Short mmCIF file of C-alpha atoms in Angstrom, two decimals:
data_model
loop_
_atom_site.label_atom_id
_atom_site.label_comp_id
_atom_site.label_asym_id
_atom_site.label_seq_id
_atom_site.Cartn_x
_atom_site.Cartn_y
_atom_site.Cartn_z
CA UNK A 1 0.00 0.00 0.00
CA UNK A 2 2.96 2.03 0.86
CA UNK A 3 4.51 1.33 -2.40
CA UNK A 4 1.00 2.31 -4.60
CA UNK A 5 1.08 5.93 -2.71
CA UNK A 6 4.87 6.35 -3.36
CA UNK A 7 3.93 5.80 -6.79
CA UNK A 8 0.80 7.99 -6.79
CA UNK A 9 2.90 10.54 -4.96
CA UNK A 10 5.52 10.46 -8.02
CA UNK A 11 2.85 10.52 -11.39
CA UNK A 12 1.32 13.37 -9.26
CA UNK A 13 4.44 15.76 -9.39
CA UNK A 14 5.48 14.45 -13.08
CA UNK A 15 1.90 15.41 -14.10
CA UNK A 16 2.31 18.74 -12.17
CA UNK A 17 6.03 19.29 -13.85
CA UNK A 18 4.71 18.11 -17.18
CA UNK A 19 2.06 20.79 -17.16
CA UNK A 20 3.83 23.43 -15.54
CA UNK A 21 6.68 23.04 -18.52
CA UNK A 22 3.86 22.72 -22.08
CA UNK A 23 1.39 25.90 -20.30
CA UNK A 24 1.21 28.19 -22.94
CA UNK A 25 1.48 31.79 -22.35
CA UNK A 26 -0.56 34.21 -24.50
CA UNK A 27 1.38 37.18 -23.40
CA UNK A 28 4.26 36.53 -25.82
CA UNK A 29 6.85 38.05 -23.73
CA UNK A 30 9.56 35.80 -24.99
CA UNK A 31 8.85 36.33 -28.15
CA UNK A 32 9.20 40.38 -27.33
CA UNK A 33 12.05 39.63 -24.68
CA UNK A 34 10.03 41.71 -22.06
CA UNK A 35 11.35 40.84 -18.94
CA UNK A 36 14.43 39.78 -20.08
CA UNK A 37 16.89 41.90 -17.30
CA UNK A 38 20.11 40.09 -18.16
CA UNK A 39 22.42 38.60 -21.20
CA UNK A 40 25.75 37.01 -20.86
CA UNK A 41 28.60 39.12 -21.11
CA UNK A 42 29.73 36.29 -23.44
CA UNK A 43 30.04 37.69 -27.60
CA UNK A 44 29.06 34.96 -29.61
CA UNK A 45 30.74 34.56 -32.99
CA UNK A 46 30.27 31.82 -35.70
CA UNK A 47 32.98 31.42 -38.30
CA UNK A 48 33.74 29.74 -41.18
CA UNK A 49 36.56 27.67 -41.84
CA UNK A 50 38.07 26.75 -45.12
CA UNK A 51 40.58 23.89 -45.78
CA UNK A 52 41.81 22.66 -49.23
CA UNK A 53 41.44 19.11 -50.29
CA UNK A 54 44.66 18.29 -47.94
CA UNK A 55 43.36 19.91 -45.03
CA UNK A 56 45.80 23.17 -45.34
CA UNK A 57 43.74 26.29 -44.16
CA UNK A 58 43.35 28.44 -47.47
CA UNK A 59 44.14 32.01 -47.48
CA UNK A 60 41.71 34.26 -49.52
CA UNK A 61 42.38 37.83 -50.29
CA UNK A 62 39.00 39.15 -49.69
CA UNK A 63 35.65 37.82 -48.32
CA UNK A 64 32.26 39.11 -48.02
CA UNK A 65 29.08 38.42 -46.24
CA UNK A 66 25.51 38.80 -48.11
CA UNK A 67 21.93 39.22 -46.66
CA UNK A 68 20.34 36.77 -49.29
CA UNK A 69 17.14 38.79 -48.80
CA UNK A 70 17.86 42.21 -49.87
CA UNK A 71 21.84 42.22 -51.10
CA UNK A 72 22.90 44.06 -48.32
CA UNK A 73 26.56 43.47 -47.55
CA UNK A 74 26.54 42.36 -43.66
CA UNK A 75 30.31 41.66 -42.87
CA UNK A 76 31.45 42.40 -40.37
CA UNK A 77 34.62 44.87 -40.02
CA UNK A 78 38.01 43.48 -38.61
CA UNK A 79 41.60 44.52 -38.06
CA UNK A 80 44.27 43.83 -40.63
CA UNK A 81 45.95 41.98 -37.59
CA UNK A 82 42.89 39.47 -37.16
CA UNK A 83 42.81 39.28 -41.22
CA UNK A 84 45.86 38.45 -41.22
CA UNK A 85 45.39 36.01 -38.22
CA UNK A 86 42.13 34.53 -40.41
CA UNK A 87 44.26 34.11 -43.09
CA UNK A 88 46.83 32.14 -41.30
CA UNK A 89 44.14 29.71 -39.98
CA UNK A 90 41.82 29.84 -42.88
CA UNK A 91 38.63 30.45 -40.57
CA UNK A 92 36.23 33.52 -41.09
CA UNK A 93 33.89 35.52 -39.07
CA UNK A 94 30.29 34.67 -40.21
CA UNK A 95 28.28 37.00 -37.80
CA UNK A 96 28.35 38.19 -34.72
CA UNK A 97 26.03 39.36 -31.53
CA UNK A 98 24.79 42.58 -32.49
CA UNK A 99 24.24 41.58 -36.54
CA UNK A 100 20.63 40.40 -35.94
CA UNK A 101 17.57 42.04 -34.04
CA UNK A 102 16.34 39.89 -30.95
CA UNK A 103 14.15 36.91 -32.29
CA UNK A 104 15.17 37.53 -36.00
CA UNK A 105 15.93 34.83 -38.48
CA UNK A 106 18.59 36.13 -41.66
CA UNK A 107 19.66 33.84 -44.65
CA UNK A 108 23.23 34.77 -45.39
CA UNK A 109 25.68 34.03 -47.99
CA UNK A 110 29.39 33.59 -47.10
CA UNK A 111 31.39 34.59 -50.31
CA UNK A 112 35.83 34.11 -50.10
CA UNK A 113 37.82 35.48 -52.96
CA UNK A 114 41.55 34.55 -54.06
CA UNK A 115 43.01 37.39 -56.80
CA UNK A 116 39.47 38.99 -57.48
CA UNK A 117 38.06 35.85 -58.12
CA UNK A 118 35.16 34.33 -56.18
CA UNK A 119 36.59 30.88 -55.24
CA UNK A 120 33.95 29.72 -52.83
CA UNK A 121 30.28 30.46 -51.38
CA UNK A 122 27.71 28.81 -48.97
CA UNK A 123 24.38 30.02 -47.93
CA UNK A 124 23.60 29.76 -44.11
CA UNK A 125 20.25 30.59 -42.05
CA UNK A 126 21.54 32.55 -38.66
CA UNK A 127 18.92 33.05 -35.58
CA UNK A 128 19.15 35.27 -32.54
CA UNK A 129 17.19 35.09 -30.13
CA UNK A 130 17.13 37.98 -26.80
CA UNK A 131 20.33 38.22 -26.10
CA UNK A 132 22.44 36.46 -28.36
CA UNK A 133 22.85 34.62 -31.76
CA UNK A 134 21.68 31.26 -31.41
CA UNK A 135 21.74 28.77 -34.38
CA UNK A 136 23.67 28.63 -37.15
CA UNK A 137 22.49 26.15 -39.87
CA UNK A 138 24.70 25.34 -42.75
CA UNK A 139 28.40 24.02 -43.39
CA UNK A 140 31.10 26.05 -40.95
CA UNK A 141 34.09 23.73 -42.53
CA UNK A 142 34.16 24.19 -46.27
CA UNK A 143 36.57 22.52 -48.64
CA UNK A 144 38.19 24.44 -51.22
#
């Protein structure tokens, strides 16, 4: 008898948790971020890194970043120190915090370049969501 209330006891509180966790709120404040006080002081920054068919990071002369929507050019600015540091390693930035409003969804094109010529491309779908980028989908290790 013990045993049957122990058990009772237990599907009680998973019911209770189960509930508590799939309630849906009609007041959308995630979806606005209202509420939302605090964000990591972490920067989050995808990159994309490019390798040639022996695995040697590739060095392109230029790169770009497209908003497939509209044509926009999105990339983001760096040093000639961390170019040159890219370079060496043959990894890009993608995006960064910052590049995307809170809850937005962007379809990007990364575009690398060796002697004016465009060399490689790959189209990736980038979320935030109220503090931070979130998801990137798409290959981050391209082959050249």
């Amino acid at each position: 008898m013990i045993k049957l209330l122990q058990s009772l006891k237990l599907l009680f509180i998973l019911l209770i948790a189960i509930n508590l966790c799939s309630c849906n709120n009609d007041d959308d404040s995630n979806a606005t971020c209202d509420g939302i006080t605090e964000c990591t002081d972490v920067f989050v920054t995808f990159t994309v890194s490019i390798k040639d068919q022996n695995q040697n990071p590739v060095a392109l002369d230029a790169f770009e970043v497209i908003n497939i929507e509209n044509g926009n050019t999105v990339t983001e600015p760096i040093s000639e120190a961390t170019l040159a540091r890219a370079r060496e390693l043959g990894t890009y930035p993608l995006v960064s915090d910052g590049s995307l409003e809170a809850n937005e969804e962007r379809q990007i094109q990364f575009r690398g370049f060796i002697n004016d010529e465009e060399v490689i491309n790959s189209d990736y779908t980038v979320t935030a969501d109220c503090c931070h980028l979130s998801s990137v989908s798409g290959n981050l290790e391209l082959t050249l």
